[in-house]
Amino acid sequence: MATKISVDDLLDHIGSLTLLEAADLKKKMEDKFGVTAAAPMGMAMMAPAGAGGSAAAEEKTEFDVILTSVGDKKIEVLKVVREVTGLGLKEAKDLVDSAPKPVKEKVKKEDADQMKAKLEATGAKVEIK
């Protein structure tokens, strides 16, 4: 029967392995247990932008909805801006009067498309960036 080794002793032993021995241990553990020792997703995001062009391949997930022009129905646009932002009357009026201006920033694509559709239905011109 094998002698039971403590976790601390095991960690000390693994810490004393050479780089080649550690790589061999990793491969054998992956094979035996059917797992991979891949870097977590957060690590991939920390890679520099020039590293293999991976940053360019990432899909954009946050969008800004920008009111570029109010159109003829300012009051209708104002109502929709209040609805989608939750702003008070004065704040919404200031936003509408200072177009082009972001209505909402860092929203999901579906939400941005819905806001754009609502605003454009009132005659406003909207960009999603």
mmCIF file of the C-alpha atoms, coordinates in Angstrom:
data_MODEL
# 
_entry.id   MODEL 
# 
loop_
_atom_site.group_PDB 
_atom_site.id 
_atom_site.type_symbol 
_atom_site.label_atom_id 
_atom_site.label_alt_id 
_atom_site.label_comp_id 
_atom_site.label_asym_id 
_atom_site.label_entity_id 
_atom_site.label_seq_id 
_atom_site.pdbx_PDB_ins_code 
_atom_site.Cartn_x 
_atom_site.Cartn_y 
_atom_site.Cartn_z 
_atom_site.occupancy 
_atom_site.B_iso_or_equiv 
_atom_site.pdbx_formal_charge 
_atom_site.auth_seq_id 
_atom_site.auth_comp_id 
_atom_site.auth_asym_id 
_atom_site.auth_atom_id 
_atom_site.pdbx_PDB_model_num 
ATOM 1   C CA . MET A 1 1   ? 0.000   0.000  0.000   1.00 0.00 ? 1   MET A CA 1 
ATOM 2   C CA . ALA A 1 2   ? 1.317   3.448  -0.935  1.00 0.00 ? 2   ALA A CA 1 
ATOM 3   C CA . THR A 1 3   ? 2.152   5.977  1.729   1.00 0.00 ? 3   THR A CA 1 
ATOM 4   C CA . LYS A 1 4   ? -0.252  8.913  1.802   1.00 0.00 ? 4   LYS A CA 1 
ATOM 5   C CA . ILE A 1 5   ? 1.460   12.246 1.086   1.00 0.00 ? 5   ILE A CA 1 
ATOM 6   C CA . SER A 1 6   ? 0.106   15.539 2.405   1.00 0.00 ? 6   SER A CA 1 
ATOM 7   C CA . VAL A 1 7   ? -1.017  18.266 0.025   1.00 0.00 ? 7   VAL A CA 1 
ATOM 8   C CA . ASP A 1 8   ? 1.670   20.619 1.371   1.00 0.00 ? 8   ASP A CA 1 
ATOM 9   C CA . ASP A 1 9   ? 4.398   18.034 0.738   1.00 0.00 ? 9   ASP A CA 1 
ATOM 10  C CA . LEU A 1 10  ? 3.036   17.473 -2.768  1.00 0.00 ? 10  LEU A CA 1 
ATOM 11  C CA . LEU A 1 11  ? 3.079   21.204 -3.497  1.00 0.00 ? 11  LEU A CA 1 
ATOM 12  C CA . ASP A 1 12  ? 6.647   21.485 -2.220  1.00 0.00 ? 12  ASP A CA 1 
ATOM 13  C CA . HIS A 1 13  ? 7.675   18.613 -4.467  1.00 0.00 ? 13  HIS A CA 1 
ATOM 14  C CA . ILE A 1 14  ? 5.924   20.096 -7.535  1.00 0.00 ? 14  ILE A CA 1 
ATOM 15  C CA . GLY A 1 15  ? 7.602   23.438 -6.791  1.00 0.00 ? 15  GLY A CA 1 
ATOM 16  C CA . SER A 1 16  ? 11.006  21.769 -6.963  1.00 0.00 ? 16  SER A CA 1 
ATOM 17  C CA . LEU A 1 17  ? 10.426  20.293 -10.456 1.00 0.00 ? 17  LEU A CA 1 
ATOM 18  C CA . THR A 1 18  ? 12.335  21.605 -13.443 1.00 0.00 ? 18  THR A CA 1 
ATOM 19  C CA . LEU A 1 19  ? 10.383  23.276 -16.234 1.00 0.00 ? 19  LEU A CA 1 
ATOM 20  C CA . LEU A 1 20  ? 10.582  20.162 -18.406 1.00 0.00 ? 20  LEU A CA 1 
ATOM 21  C CA . GLU A 1 21  ? 9.426   17.929 -15.558 1.00 0.00 ? 21  GLU A CA 1 
ATOM 22  C CA . ALA A 1 22  ? 6.514   20.284 -14.814 1.00 0.00 ? 22  ALA A CA 1 
ATOM 23  C CA . ALA A 1 23  ? 5.467   20.308 -18.501 1.00 0.00 ? 23  ALA A CA 1 
ATOM 24  C CA . ASP A 1 24  ? 5.603   16.495 -18.543 1.00 0.00 ? 24  ASP A CA 1 
ATOM 25  C CA . LEU A 1 25  ? 3.500   16.360 -15.353 1.00 0.00 ? 25  LEU A CA 1 
ATOM 26  C CA . LYS A 1 26  ? 0.943   18.721 -16.916 1.00 0.00 ? 26  LYS A CA 1 
ATOM 27  C CA . LYS A 1 27  ? 0.651   16.572 -20.031 1.00 0.00 ? 27  LYS A CA 1 
ATOM 28  C CA . LYS A 1 28  ? 0.292   13.359 -18.024 1.00 0.00 ? 28  LYS A CA 1 
ATOM 29  C CA . MET A 1 29  ? -2.414  14.914 -15.804 1.00 0.00 ? 29  MET A CA 1 
ATOM 30  C CA . GLU A 1 30  ? -4.318  16.111 -18.868 1.00 0.00 ? 30  GLU A CA 1 
ATOM 31  C CA . ASP A 1 31  ? -4.152  12.624 -20.390 1.00 0.00 ? 31  ASP A CA 1 
ATOM 32  C CA . LYS A 1 32  ? -5.079  10.769 -17.206 1.00 0.00 ? 32  LYS A CA 1 
ATOM 33  C CA . PHE A 1 33  ? -7.956  13.025 -16.116 1.00 0.00 ? 33  PHE A CA 1 
ATOM 34  C CA . GLY A 1 34  ? -9.196  14.159 -19.541 1.00 0.00 ? 34  GLY A CA 1 
ATOM 35  C CA . VAL A 1 35  ? -8.804  17.860 -18.806 1.00 0.00 ? 35  VAL A CA 1 
ATOM 36  C CA . THR A 1 36  ? -6.802  20.722 -20.286 1.00 0.00 ? 36  THR A CA 1 
ATOM 37  C CA . ALA A 1 37  ? -4.794  23.333 -18.462 1.00 0.00 ? 37  ALA A CA 1 
ATOM 38  C CA . ALA A 1 38  ? -5.887  26.221 -20.704 1.00 0.00 ? 38  ALA A CA 1 
ATOM 39  C CA . ALA A 1 39  ? -5.506  29.817 -19.551 1.00 0.00 ? 39  ALA A CA 1 
ATOM 40  C CA . PRO A 1 40  ? -8.738  31.366 -18.242 1.00 0.00 ? 40  PRO A CA 1 
ATOM 41  C CA . MET A 1 41  ? -10.641 33.693 -20.591 1.00 0.00 ? 41  MET A CA 1 
ATOM 42  C CA . GLY A 1 42  ? -9.501  36.787 -18.691 1.00 0.00 ? 42  GLY A CA 1 
ATOM 43  C CA . MET A 1 43  ? -5.902  36.000 -19.573 1.00 0.00 ? 43  MET A CA 1 
ATOM 44  C CA . ALA A 1 44  ? -6.657  36.088 -23.290 1.00 0.00 ? 44  ALA A CA 1 
ATOM 45  C CA . MET A 1 45  ? -8.072  39.569 -22.966 1.00 0.00 ? 45  MET A CA 1 
ATOM 46  C CA . MET A 1 46  ? -4.876  40.831 -21.359 1.00 0.00 ? 46  MET A CA 1 
ATOM 47  C CA . ALA A 1 47  ? -2.810  39.997 -24.460 1.00 0.00 ? 47  ALA A CA 1 
ATOM 48  C CA . PRO A 1 48  ? -1.433  43.019 -26.318 1.00 0.00 ? 48  PRO A CA 1 
ATOM 49  C CA . ALA A 1 49  ? -3.421  44.135 -29.369 1.00 0.00 ? 49  ALA A CA 1 
ATOM 50  C CA . GLY A 1 50  ? -0.616  43.291 -31.777 1.00 0.00 ? 50  GLY A CA 1 
ATOM 51  C CA . ALA A 1 51  ? -0.348  39.692 -30.616 1.00 0.00 ? 51  ALA A CA 1 
ATOM 52  C CA . GLY A 1 52  ? -1.539  37.694 -33.599 1.00 0.00 ? 52  GLY A CA 1 
ATOM 53  C CA . GLY A 1 53  ? -4.435  40.013 -34.405 1.00 0.00 ? 53  GLY A CA 1 
ATOM 54  C CA . SER A 1 54  ? -6.680  38.310 -31.868 1.00 0.00 ? 54  SER A CA 1 
ATOM 55  C CA . ALA A 1 55  ? -8.011  41.630 -30.591 1.00 0.00 ? 55  ALA A CA 1 
ATOM 56  C CA . ALA A 1 56  ? -9.233  42.537 -34.075 1.00 0.00 ? 56  ALA A CA 1 
ATOM 57  C CA . ALA A 1 57  ? -11.135 39.255 -34.288 1.00 0.00 ? 57  ALA A CA 1 
ATOM 58  C CA . GLU A 1 58  ? -13.073 39.895 -31.056 1.00 0.00 ? 58  GLU A CA 1 
ATOM 59  C CA . GLU A 1 59  ? -16.674 40.885 -31.579 1.00 0.00 ? 59  GLU A CA 1 
ATOM 60  C CA . LYS A 1 60  ? -17.835 44.170 -30.096 1.00 0.00 ? 60  LYS A CA 1 
ATOM 61  C CA . THR A 1 61  ? -20.379 43.623 -27.312 1.00 0.00 ? 61  THR A CA 1 
ATOM 62  C CA . GLU A 1 62  ? -21.080 47.162 -26.075 1.00 0.00 ? 62  GLU A CA 1 
ATOM 63  C CA . PHE A 1 63  ? -22.506 49.923 -28.231 1.00 0.00 ? 63  PHE A CA 1 
ATOM 64  C CA . ASP A 1 64  ? -23.270 53.624 -27.890 1.00 0.00 ? 64  ASP A CA 1 
ATOM 65  C CA . VAL A 1 65  ? -26.593 55.000 -29.151 1.00 0.00 ? 65  VAL A CA 1 
ATOM 66  C CA . ILE A 1 66  ? -25.985 58.513 -30.448 1.00 0.00 ? 66  ILE A CA 1 
ATOM 67  C CA . LEU A 1 67  ? -28.760 60.966 -31.298 1.00 0.00 ? 67  LEU A CA 1 
ATOM 68  C CA . THR A 1 68  ? -27.408 62.819 -34.344 1.00 0.00 ? 68  THR A CA 1 
ATOM 69  C CA . SER A 1 69  ? -30.486 64.836 -35.330 1.00 0.00 ? 69  SER A CA 1 
ATOM 70  C CA . VAL A 1 70  ? -33.839 65.445 -33.674 1.00 0.00 ? 70  VAL A CA 1 
ATOM 71  C CA . GLY A 1 71  ? -36.000 65.991 -36.764 1.00 0.00 ? 71  GLY A CA 1 
ATOM 72  C CA . ASP A 1 72  ? -39.406 67.716 -36.817 1.00 0.00 ? 72  ASP A CA 1 
ATOM 73  C CA . LYS A 1 73  ? -41.040 65.956 -33.847 1.00 0.00 ? 73  LYS A CA 1 
ATOM 74  C CA . LYS A 1 74  ? -38.886 67.195 -30.978 1.00 0.00 ? 74  LYS A CA 1 
ATOM 75  C CA . ILE A 1 75  ? -41.521 66.479 -28.314 1.00 0.00 ? 75  ILE A CA 1 
ATOM 76  C CA . GLU A 1 76  ? -41.956 62.877 -29.502 1.00 0.00 ? 76  GLU A CA 1 
ATOM 77  C CA . VAL A 1 77  ? -38.178 62.395 -29.514 1.00 0.00 ? 77  VAL A CA 1 
ATOM 78  C CA . LEU A 1 78  ? -38.019 63.873 -26.021 1.00 0.00 ? 78  LEU A CA 1 
ATOM 79  C CA . LYS A 1 79  ? -40.634 61.373 -24.782 1.00 0.00 ? 79  LYS A CA 1 
ATOM 80  C CA . VAL A 1 80  ? -38.705 58.416 -26.231 1.00 0.00 ? 80  VAL A CA 1 
ATOM 81  C CA . VAL A 1 81  ? -35.400 59.694 -24.788 1.00 0.00 ? 81  VAL A CA 1 
ATOM 82  C CA . ARG A 1 82  ? -37.026 59.883 -21.357 1.00 0.00 ? 82  ARG A CA 1 
ATOM 83  C CA . GLU A 1 83  ? -38.448 56.384 -21.810 1.00 0.00 ? 83  GLU A CA 1 
ATOM 84  C CA . VAL A 1 84  ? -35.178 54.702 -22.812 1.00 0.00 ? 84  VAL A CA 1 
ATOM 85  C CA . THR A 1 85  ? -32.890 56.594 -20.424 1.00 0.00 ? 85  THR A CA 1 
ATOM 86  C CA . GLY A 1 86  ? -35.053 57.205 -17.370 1.00 0.00 ? 86  GLY A CA 1 
ATOM 87  C CA . LEU A 1 87  ? -33.933 60.849 -17.336 1.00 0.00 ? 87  LEU A CA 1 
ATOM 88  C CA . GLY A 1 88  ? -36.066 63.645 -15.970 1.00 0.00 ? 88  GLY A CA 1 
ATOM 89  C CA . LEU A 1 89  ? -37.715 66.174 -18.271 1.00 0.00 ? 89  LEU A CA 1 
ATOM 90  C CA . LYS A 1 90  ? -34.985 68.823 -17.962 1.00 0.00 ? 90  LYS A CA 1 
ATOM 91  C CA . GLU A 1 91  ? -32.110 66.373 -18.452 1.00 0.00 ? 91  GLU A CA 1 
ATOM 92  C CA . ALA A 1 92  ? -33.802 64.747 -21.438 1.00 0.00 ? 92  ALA A CA 1 
ATOM 93  C CA . LYS A 1 93  ? -34.528 68.168 -22.977 1.00 0.00 ? 93  LYS A CA 1 
ATOM 94  C CA . ASP A 1 94  ? -30.893 69.208 -22.517 1.00 0.00 ? 94  ASP A CA 1 
ATOM 95  C CA . LEU A 1 95  ? -29.760 65.989 -24.218 1.00 0.00 ? 95  LEU A CA 1 
ATOM 96  C CA . VAL A 1 96  ? -32.146 66.460 -27.151 1.00 0.00 ? 96  VAL A CA 1 
ATOM 97  C CA . ASP A 1 97  ? -31.206 70.146 -27.536 1.00 0.00 ? 97  ASP A CA 1 
ATOM 98  C CA . SER A 1 98  ? -27.480 69.339 -27.609 1.00 0.00 ? 98  SER A CA 1 
ATOM 99  C CA . ALA A 1 99  ? -27.656 66.696 -30.380 1.00 0.00 ? 99  ALA A CA 1 
ATOM 100 C CA . PRO A 1 100 ? -25.445 65.073 -31.626 1.00 0.00 ? 100 PRO A CA 1 
ATOM 101 C CA . LYS A 1 101 ? -25.033 63.463 -28.240 1.00 0.00 ? 101 LYS A CA 1 
ATOM 102 C CA . PRO A 1 102 ? -24.972 59.916 -26.822 1.00 0.00 ? 102 PRO A CA 1 
ATOM 103 C CA . VAL A 1 103 ? -28.373 58.826 -25.522 1.00 0.00 ? 103 VAL A CA 1 
ATOM 104 C CA . LYS A 1 104 ? -27.061 55.633 -23.893 1.00 0.00 ? 104 LYS A CA 1 
ATOM 105 C CA . GLU A 1 105 ? -23.554 54.207 -23.740 1.00 0.00 ? 105 GLU A CA 1 
ATOM 106 C CA . LYS A 1 106 ? -22.223 50.660 -23.401 1.00 0.00 ? 106 LYS A CA 1 
ATOM 107 C CA . VAL A 1 107 ? -25.474 48.807 -24.086 1.00 0.00 ? 107 VAL A CA 1 
ATOM 108 C CA . LYS A 1 108 ? -26.039 45.414 -25.697 1.00 0.00 ? 108 LYS A CA 1 
ATOM 109 C CA . LYS A 1 109 ? -26.585 45.266 -29.453 1.00 0.00 ? 109 LYS A CA 1 
ATOM 110 C CA . GLU A 1 110 ? -30.241 44.228 -29.096 1.00 0.00 ? 110 GLU A CA 1 
ATOM 111 C CA . ASP A 1 111 ? -30.984 47.122 -26.718 1.00 0.00 ? 111 ASP A CA 1 
ATOM 112 C CA . ALA A 1 112 ? -29.167 49.582 -28.985 1.00 0.00 ? 112 ALA A CA 1 
ATOM 113 C CA . ASP A 1 113 ? -31.186 48.412 -31.992 1.00 0.00 ? 113 ASP A CA 1 
ATOM 114 C CA . GLN A 1 114 ? -34.462 48.763 -30.065 1.00 0.00 ? 114 GLN A CA 1 
ATOM 115 C CA . MET A 1 115 ? -33.583 52.301 -28.946 1.00 0.00 ? 115 MET A CA 1 
ATOM 116 C CA . LYS A 1 116 ? -32.591 53.244 -32.474 1.00 0.00 ? 116 LYS A CA 1 
ATOM 117 C CA . ALA A 1 117 ? -35.871 51.909 -33.877 1.00 0.00 ? 117 ALA A CA 1 
ATOM 118 C CA . LYS A 1 118 ? -37.943 53.802 -31.301 1.00 0.00 ? 118 LYS A CA 1 
ATOM 119 C CA . LEU A 1 119 ? -36.094 57.066 -31.885 1.00 0.00 ? 119 LEU A CA 1 
ATOM 120 C CA . GLU A 1 120 ? -36.155 56.756 -35.671 1.00 0.00 ? 120 GLU A CA 1 
ATOM 121 C CA . ALA A 1 121 ? -39.910 56.095 -35.534 1.00 0.00 ? 121 ALA A CA 1 
ATOM 122 C CA . THR A 1 122 ? -40.277 59.657 -34.204 1.00 0.00 ? 122 THR A CA 1 
ATOM 123 C CA . GLY A 1 123 ? -38.213 61.111 -37.049 1.00 0.00 ? 123 GLY A CA 1 
ATOM 124 C CA . ALA A 1 124 ? -34.873 61.375 -35.234 1.00 0.00 ? 124 ALA A CA 1 
ATOM 125 C CA . LYS A 1 125 ? -31.597 60.284 -36.795 1.00 0.00 ? 125 LYS A CA 1 
ATOM 126 C CA . VAL A 1 126 ? -29.565 57.854 -34.700 1.00 0.00 ? 126 VAL A CA 1 
ATOM 127 C CA . GLU A 1 127 ? -26.151 56.181 -35.014 1.00 0.00 ? 127 GLU A CA 1 
ATOM 128 C CA . ILE A 1 128 ? -24.920 53.102 -33.206 1.00 0.00 ? 128 ILE A CA 1 
ATOM 129 C CA . LYS A 1 129 ? -21.180 53.012 -32.583 1.00 0.00 ? 129 LYS A CA 1 
# 
